[in-house]
Amino acid sequence: MNRRTFVHKLALAAAASAGMPGLVYPVRAATPLRIGLLAPLSGPLARVGEANRSCAALAVDEINAAGGLLGCPLELRVEDTQMSTAVALDKARQLFMRDEVAMITGMVLPSEREAALQAASAAQRLVVYPNFDEGRCHANLLTTGLAVDQRIEPTIEWLMRDGGQTVCVVASDIGSNRRVLVPELQASIARRGGKVLDVNWFPFGTRDYGAVLQRIASLGPQIVWHSIGDDPVTFVKQYRSFAMKPQLVSDIAHESLCIATEGASTGTIGVSSYFMSIDNAVNRDFLKRYTAHYADAHVPRLGPYAVVLPHGENTYVGVLLFAQAVRASGSVESGRVKAALPAVSMALPRGTTGVSRDGAHVLCETRIARAQADNRFALLDSTEQSVPVCHG
């Protein structure tokens, strides 16, 4: 401790012992409370990781402007997963053990989430996963995107209001899609009198979908549901190049992909908790501040605003919900934070948002929207908040 700091602390102590009224320790003088951002900041998903970092920074700045958290300023520590499970695990351990972060967010891939959870379990800290998921439940996990049933049930109900429909499914060949997503799709369609004609699995790295698209065309379904998470841009462009007639529906649809597909996404039905076109004051203010202060020159624009990926809004939401639960519990220990989360409810860009009774998933509206030629989404329907079904 240098002489200046010592004299300052001595003066504060003397003032306190003298009963000086209204003495407030400024937030900037306290030791920071840290949170971690663990995201793919290099490789094919770097743009998603960068959006998550920017939206986390926005949330941190807002929390600090309101006085910080537990009397401390909030500080963001950032690490790159490099899209590697081994690297994600190593970086998560560093964030928890070396940097002593109170929680970690920012992951995009399920494998990154699982690596962070492994480290979080030992540290008794929280992981906030800012992506839609299969409904993963864990004592140290909060997911701020929609679970499988929150996406599928409202969308299939909306698609099949006029009776049974025929569907072909194309999906990335990952465990959660095989175990949860596609079985849930098949069951939901069957309950409403529809029929799944075909399911096609694509390993990561697939770039030629021609043969499968020809087979789907020959089957003549009314709907094609796609959950291609590896390279949805290439898939959608090839889908349009084959002049496919079925209605394309996806739980991987947002404004950034519309721009990247150069018009090929027009007409696609998307399902998400967040689209930029949600019309409320909180979302408009969020887009203005993000555009003015956090989006760099390389982020594409949509009208007056920088494009915000849903993953970024999920990250922003997660940091704010975490902060609210920490304030309520007075602790950053994962068990106490999770116990406080179900009582949290906030007005956020997506609308009023709460947390399920187990503290595992968000409760918010599910939006169904159609991609327009101007790369915006026209909102078609929204559902009431639904309780997610846990898996694992």
Coordinates of C-alpha atoms in Angstrom, one line a residue:
M1 CA 0.0 0.0 0.0
N2 CA 1.5 3.4 -1.0
R3 CA 1.5 6.4 1.3
R4 CA -1.3 8.2 -0.6
T5 CA -3.6 5.1 -0.3
F6 CA -2.8 4.7 3.3
V7 CA -3.6 8.3 4.2
H8 CA -6.9 8.0 2.2
K9 CA -8.0 4.9 4.1
L10 CA -6.9 6.3 7.4
A11 CA -9.1 9.4 6.7
L12 CA -12.1 7.3 5.8
A13 CA -11.7 5.2 9.0
A14 CA -11.4 8.3 11.1
A15 CA -14.5 9.7 9.5
A16 CA -16.4 6.5 10.0
S17 CA -15.4 6.3 13.7
A18 CA -16.5 9.9 14.2
G19 CA -20.0 8.9 12.9
M20 CA -19.8 11.1 9.7
P21 CA -23.3 10.8 8.2
G22 CA -23.8 9.8 4.6
L23 CA -20.4 8.3 4.1
V24 CA -20.4 6.2 0.9
Y25 CA -17.5 4.2 -0.4
P26 CA -17.3 4.9 -4.1
V27 CA -17.7 1.8 -6.4
R28 CA -14.5 2.6 -8.2
A29 CA -12.5 2.3 -5.0
A30 CA -13.6 -1.3 -4.3
T31 CA -12.0 -4.5 -5.6
P32 CA -13.7 -5.5 -8.9
L33 CA -16.1 -8.4 -9.1
R34 CA -15.2 -10.3 -12.2
I35 CA -17.3 -12.3 -14.7
G36 CA -15.8 -14.3 -17.6
L37 CA -16.5 -14.3 -21.3
L38 CA -15.5 -17.6 -22.9
A39 CA -16.3 -17.5 -26.6
P40 CA -15.0 -18.5 -30.0
L41 CA -13.2 -15.3 -31.0
S42 CA -11.2 -17.0 -33.8
G43 CA -12.3 -19.4 -36.5
P44 CA -15.7 -19.7 -38.3
L45 CA -17.8 -18.6 -35.4
A46 CA -15.7 -15.5 -34.5
R47 CA -18.5 -13.1 -35.4
V48 CA -20.8 -14.8 -33.0
G49 CA -18.2 -14.7 -30.3
E50 CA -17.5 -11.0 -30.9
A51 CA -21.2 -10.2 -30.7
N52 CA -21.4 -12.0 -27.4
R53 CA -18.4 -10.0 -26.1
S54 CA -19.9 -6.7 -27.2
C55 CA -23.2 -7.4 -25.6
A56 CA -21.6 -8.6 -22.4
A57 CA -19.6 -5.4 -22.3
L58 CA -22.8 -3.4 -22.7
A59 CA -24.5 -5.2 -19.8
V60 CA -21.4 -4.7 -17.6
D61 CA -21.3 -1.0 -18.4
E62 CA -24.9 -0.6 -17.5
I63 CA -24.5 -2.4 -14.2
N64 CA -21.5 -0.3 -13.3
A65 CA -23.4 2.9 -14.2
A66 CA -26.1 1.8 -11.7
G67 CA -23.6 1.4 -8.9
G68 CA -22.0 -2.0 -9.6
L69 CA -22.7 -5.3 -7.9
L70 CA -22.5 -6.0 -4.2
G71 CA -20.8 -2.7 -3.8
C72 CA -18.1 -3.5 -6.3
P73 CA -17.5 -2.6 -9.9
L74 CA -18.1 -5.4 -12.4
E75 CA -15.2 -6.4 -14.7
L76 CA -15.2 -8.6 -17.8
R77 CA -12.4 -11.1 -18.4
V78 CA -12.3 -12.5 -21.9
E79 CA -10.8 -15.8 -23.3
D80 CA -11.0 -17.4 -26.7
T81 CA -12.2 -21.0 -27.0
Q82 CA -10.7 -21.3 -30.5
M83 CA -13.6 -23.7 -31.1
S84 CA -11.8 -26.4 -29.2
T85 CA -13.2 -28.3 -26.3
A86 CA -9.8 -28.9 -24.7
V87 CA -9.0 -25.1 -25.0
A88 CA -12.4 -24.2 -23.6
L89 CA -11.8 -26.4 -20.6
D90 CA -8.4 -25.0 -19.9
K91 CA -9.6 -21.4 -20.3
A92 CA -12.6 -22.0 -18.1
R93 CA -10.4 -23.3 -15.3
Q94 CA -8.1 -20.3 -15.7
L95 CA -11.1 -17.9 -15.5
F96 CA -12.4 -19.6 -12.3
M97 CA -9.1 -20.3 -10.6
R98 CA -6.7 -17.6 -11.7
D99 CA -9.2 -14.7 -12.4
E100 CA -11.7 -15.8 -9.7
V101 CA -14.7 -14.9 -12.0
A102 CA -18.1 -15.2 -10.5
M103 CA -19.6 -16.8 -13.6
I104 CA -18.8 -17.6 -17.2
T105 CA -20.9 -16.8 -20.3
G106 CA -20.4 -16.4 -24.1
M107 CA -20.1 -20.1 -25.2
V108 CA -21.7 -20.9 -28.6
L109 CA -21.1 -24.7 -29.1
P110 CA -22.6 -27.3 -26.7
S111 CA -19.1 -28.7 -26.3
E112 CA -17.9 -25.3 -25.0
R113 CA -20.8 -25.3 -22.6
E114 CA -19.9 -28.7 -21.3
A115 CA -16.3 -27.8 -20.8
A116 CA -17.3 -24.7 -18.8
L117 CA -19.7 -26.7 -16.7
Q118 CA -16.9 -29.1 -15.8
A119 CA -14.8 -26.3 -14.4
A120 CA -17.8 -24.5 -12.8
S121 CA -18.8 -27.6 -10.8
A122 CA -15.4 -27.7 -9.1
A123 CA -15.5 -23.9 -8.4
Q124 CA -19.2 -23.8 -7.4
R125 CA -19.9 -21.0 -9.8
L126 CA -22.5 -20.5 -12.5
V127 CA -22.4 -20.9 -16.3
V128 CA -24.8 -18.8 -18.4
Y129 CA -25.2 -20.4 -21.8
P130 CA -26.3 -17.8 -24.4
N131 CA -27.7 -20.0 -27.1
F132 CA -30.8 -22.1 -27.7
D133 CA -30.3 -25.6 -26.5
E134 CA -31.7 -29.1 -26.2
G135 CA -33.1 -28.4 -22.7
R136 CA -29.9 -29.2 -20.8
C137 CA -30.3 -28.9 -17.0
H138 CA -27.4 -28.8 -14.6
A139 CA -27.1 -27.4 -11.0
N140 CA -24.5 -24.8 -12.3
L141 CA -26.3 -23.8 -15.5
L142 CA -28.7 -21.1 -16.7
T143 CA -29.6 -21.1 -20.4
T144 CA -30.9 -17.8 -21.9
G145 CA -32.0 -19.2 -25.3
L146 CA -35.1 -21.2 -25.9
A147 CA -35.1 -24.9 -25.1
V148 CA -36.2 -27.5 -27.7
D149 CA -39.8 -27.7 -26.6
Q150 CA -40.0 -23.9 -26.4
R151 CA -39.1 -23.7 -30.1
I152 CA -40.7 -26.8 -31.5
E153 CA -44.2 -26.9 -29.9
P154 CA -45.3 -23.3 -30.8
T155 CA -43.9 -23.5 -34.3
I156 CA -45.4 -26.9 -35.2
E157 CA -48.7 -25.8 -33.7
W158 CA -48.6 -22.6 -35.8
L159 CA -47.6 -24.4 -39.0
M160 CA -50.3 -27.1 -38.7
R161 CA -53.3 -25.1 -37.6
D162 CA -55.0 -26.0 -40.9
G163 CA -54.5 -29.7 -40.6
G164 CA -51.8 -32.3 -41.1
Q165 CA -48.6 -31.5 -43.0
T166 CA -45.8 -33.5 -44.5
V167 CA -42.3 -32.6 -43.3
C168 CA -38.7 -33.4 -44.2
V169 CA -36.0 -32.7 -41.7
V170 CA -32.3 -31.8 -42.3
A171 CA -30.0 -31.4 -39.2
S172 CA -26.4 -31.2 -38.2
D173 CA -25.3 -34.6 -36.9
I174 CA -24.6 -33.8 -33.3
G175 CA -25.7 -35.7 -30.2
S176 CA -28.3 -33.2 -28.9
N177 CA -30.0 -33.2 -32.3
R178 CA -30.2 -37.0 -32.5
R179 CA -31.2 -37.5 -28.9
V180 CA -33.7 -34.6 -28.4
L181 CA -34.4 -32.2 -31.3
V182 CA -35.4 -34.6 -34.0
P183 CA -37.4 -37.0 -31.7
E184 CA -39.2 -34.0 -30.3
L185 CA -40.0 -32.8 -33.9
Q186 CA -41.3 -36.2 -34.9
A187 CA -43.5 -36.5 -31.8
S188 CA -44.9 -32.9 -32.1
I189 CA -45.7 -33.4 -35.8
A190 CA -47.4 -36.8 -35.2
R191 CA -49.5 -35.4 -32.4
R192 CA -51.0 -33.0 -34.8
G193 CA -51.7 -35.5 -37.6
G194 CA -48.6 -34.7 -39.7
K195 CA -46.0 -37.0 -41.0
V196 CA -42.2 -36.8 -41.2
L197 CA -41.2 -38.2 -44.6
D198 CA -37.5 -38.1 -44.3
V199 CA -34.7 -37.2 -41.8
N200 CA -31.2 -36.3 -43.1
W201 CA -28.1 -35.9 -41.0
F202 CA -25.1 -33.8 -42.0
P203 CA -21.7 -34.0 -40.3
F204 CA -19.9 -30.7 -39.6
G205 CA -17.9 -29.7 -42.7
T206 CA -20.6 -30.7 -45.2
R207 CA -20.7 -28.2 -48.1
D208 CA -22.6 -30.1 -50.8
Y209 CA -26.3 -30.7 -50.1
G210 CA -27.3 -31.4 -53.7
A211 CA -28.1 -35.1 -53.6
V212 CA -30.3 -34.7 -50.5
L213 CA -32.1 -31.7 -51.9
Q214 CA -32.9 -33.7 -55.0
R215 CA -34.3 -36.6 -52.9
I216 CA -36.4 -34.1 -50.8
A217 CA -37.8 -32.6 -54.0
S218 CA -38.9 -36.0 -55.2
L219 CA -40.7 -36.7 -51.9
G220 CA -42.7 -33.5 -52.3
P221 CA -43.1 -32.4 -48.6
Q222 CA -45.0 -29.2 -47.7
I223 CA -42.3 -28.2 -45.1
V224 CA -38.6 -28.6 -44.8
W225 CA -37.3 -28.0 -41.3
H226 CA -33.6 -27.2 -41.1
S227 CA -31.3 -27.2 -38.1
I228 CA -28.0 -26.9 -39.9
G229 CA -25.7 -25.2 -37.4
D230 CA -22.4 -25.6 -39.1
D231 CA -22.9 -23.6 -42.3
P232 CA -26.6 -22.5 -42.6
V233 CA -25.6 -19.9 -45.2
T234 CA -24.4 -22.5 -47.7
F235 CA -27.4 -24.8 -47.1
V236 CA -29.9 -22.0 -47.6
K237 CA -28.2 -20.8 -50.8
Q238 CA -28.2 -24.3 -52.3
Y239 CA -31.8 -24.8 -51.2
R240 CA -32.9 -21.7 -53.2
S241 CA -30.6 -22.7 -56.2
F242 CA -32.5 -25.9 -56.5
A243 CA -35.8 -23.9 -56.7
M244 CA -37.2 -25.9 -53.8
K245 CA -41.0 -25.4 -53.3
P246 CA -41.6 -26.5 -49.7
Q247 CA -41.8 -23.9 -47.0
L248 CA -38.4 -23.6 -45.3
V249 CA -38.6 -23.4 -41.5
S250 CA -35.6 -23.1 -39.2
D251 CA -34.7 -22.6 -35.5
I252 CA -31.5 -21.1 -36.9
A253 CA -32.7 -17.9 -38.5
H254 CA -31.8 -14.3 -37.8
E255 CA -31.0 -11.0 -39.6
S256 CA -27.3 -11.6 -39.9
L257 CA -27.9 -14.9 -41.8
C258 CA -30.4 -13.2 -44.0
I259 CA -27.7 -10.7 -45.0
A260 CA -25.1 -13.4 -45.5
T261 CA -27.4 -15.5 -47.8
E262 CA -27.9 -12.5 -50.1
G263 CA -31.6 -12.8 -50.6
A264 CA -31.8 -16.6 -50.4
S265 CA -33.4 -16.5 -46.9
T266 CA -36.4 -14.5 -48.0
G267 CA -39.6 -16.3 -47.1
T268 CA -38.0 -18.5 -44.5
I269 CA -40.0 -19.0 -41.3
G270 CA -37.8 -18.5 -38.2
V271 CA -38.4 -19.2 -34.5
S272 CA -36.5 -17.4 -31.8
S273 CA -36.8 -15.5 -28.5
Y274 CA -35.4 -12.4 -30.2
F275 CA -35.6 -10.6 -33.5
M276 CA -34.4 -7.0 -34.0
S277 CA -37.9 -6.1 -35.2
I278 CA -39.5 -6.6 -31.7
D279 CA -41.2 -3.2 -31.1
N280 CA -40.7 -2.1 -27.6
A281 CA -38.9 0.8 -25.9
V282 CA -36.3 -1.4 -24.2
N283 CA -35.3 -3.0 -27.5
R284 CA -35.1 0.3 -29.3
D285 CA -32.9 1.7 -26.6
F286 CA -30.8 -1.4 -26.6
L287 CA -30.2 -1.2 -30.4
K288 CA -29.3 2.5 -30.2
R289 CA -26.7 2.0 -27.4
Y290 CA -25.2 -1.1 -29.0
T291 CA -24.9 0.6 -32.3
A292 CA -23.4 3.8 -30.9
H293 CA -20.8 2.3 -28.5
Y294 CA -20.2 -1.4 -28.9
A295 CA -20.5 -2.4 -32.6
D296 CA -17.3 -1.9 -34.6
A297 CA -17.2 -0.7 -38.2
H298 CA -17.3 -4.3 -39.6
V299 CA -20.7 -5.1 -38.2
P300 CA -23.4 -4.9 -40.9
R301 CA -26.2 -2.4 -40.6
L302 CA -29.9 -2.9 -40.9
G303 CA -31.5 0.5 -41.2
P304 CA -30.1 2.8 -38.5
Y305 CA -28.9 -0.1 -36.3
A306 CA -25.9 -2.4 -36.2
V307 CA -27.1 -6.0 -36.6
V308 CA -27.4 -7.8 -33.2
L309 CA -27.3 -11.6 -33.3
P310 CA -29.7 -13.4 -31.0
H311 CA -26.7 -15.0 -29.3
G312 CA -25.6 -11.4 -28.3
E313 CA -29.0 -10.5 -26.9
N314 CA -29.0 -13.8 -25.1
T315 CA -25.6 -12.9 -23.6
Y316 CA -26.8 -9.4 -22.6
V317 CA -29.9 -11.0 -21.0
G318 CA -27.8 -13.5 -19.1
V319 CA -25.5 -11.0 -17.5
L320 CA -28.4 -8.8 -16.3
L321 CA -30.4 -11.8 -14.9
F322 CA -27.3 -13.0 -13.1
A323 CA -26.7 -9.6 -11.6
Q324 CA -30.3 -9.3 -10.4
A325 CA -30.1 -12.8 -8.8
V326 CA -26.7 -11.9 -7.1
R327 CA -28.3 -8.7 -5.7
A328 CA -31.2 -10.7 -4.4
S329 CA -29.1 -13.5 -2.8
G330 CA -26.1 -11.4 -1.7
S331 CA -23.8 -14.1 -3.1
V332 CA -22.1 -15.3 -6.3
E333 CA -22.2 -19.0 -5.1
S334 CA -24.0 -20.9 -7.8
G335 CA -26.5 -22.6 -5.4
R336 CA -27.7 -19.3 -3.9
V337 CA -27.8 -17.6 -7.3
K338 CA -29.9 -20.4 -8.8
A339 CA -32.2 -20.3 -5.8
A340 CA -32.8 -16.6 -6.4
L341 CA -33.3 -16.7 -10.2
P342 CA -36.9 -17.9 -10.2
A343 CA -38.0 -14.7 -8.5
V344 CA -36.3 -12.5 -11.0
S345 CA -38.3 -10.8 -13.7
M346 CA -37.0 -8.0 -16.0
A347 CA -38.1 -5.9 -18.9
L348 CA -35.5 -6.8 -21.6
P349 CA -35.1 -6.3 -25.4
R350 CA -37.1 -9.5 -26.0
G351 CA -39.8 -8.4 -23.6
T352 CA -40.6 -9.3 -20.0
T353 CA -38.4 -12.2 -19.0
G354 CA -38.3 -14.5 -16.0
V355 CA -36.7 -17.8 -15.1
S356 CA -38.1 -21.3 -14.6
R357 CA -38.7 -22.6 -11.1
D358 CA -35.5 -24.7 -11.2
G359 CA -33.5 -21.7 -12.3
A360 CA -32.3 -23.5 -15.4
H361 CA -34.0 -21.7 -18.4
V362 CA -35.6 -18.4 -19.3
L363 CA -39.3 -17.9 -19.5
C364 CA -40.2 -15.6 -22.3
E365 CA -42.3 -15.4 -25.4
T366 CA -41.5 -17.5 -28.4
R367 CA -41.6 -15.5 -31.7
I368 CA -42.4 -16.9 -35.1
A369 CA -41.4 -14.6 -38.0
R370 CA -40.9 -14.5 -41.7
A371 CA -37.7 -13.3 -43.4
Q372 CA -38.3 -10.3 -45.7
A373 CA -36.5 -9.1 -48.8
D374 CA -34.9 -6.3 -46.8
N375 CA -33.4 -8.8 -44.4
R376 CA -35.8 -7.9 -41.6
F377 CA -38.2 -10.4 -39.9
A378 CA -41.9 -9.7 -39.9
L379 CA -43.4 -11.0 -36.7
L380 CA -46.2 -13.4 -37.4
D381 CA -47.1 -14.8 -34.0
S382 CA -45.9 -15.0 -30.4
T383 CA -46.8 -17.5 -27.7
E384 CA -47.2 -17.1 -24.0
Q385 CA -44.3 -18.1 -21.8
S386 CA -43.8 -21.9 -21.7
V387 CA -42.0 -24.1 -19.3
P388 CA -39.0 -25.8 -20.8
V389 CA -38.6 -29.6 -20.5
C390 CA -35.3 -30.7 -19.0
H391 CA -33.0 -33.3 -20.5
G392 CA -29.9 -34.5 -18.6

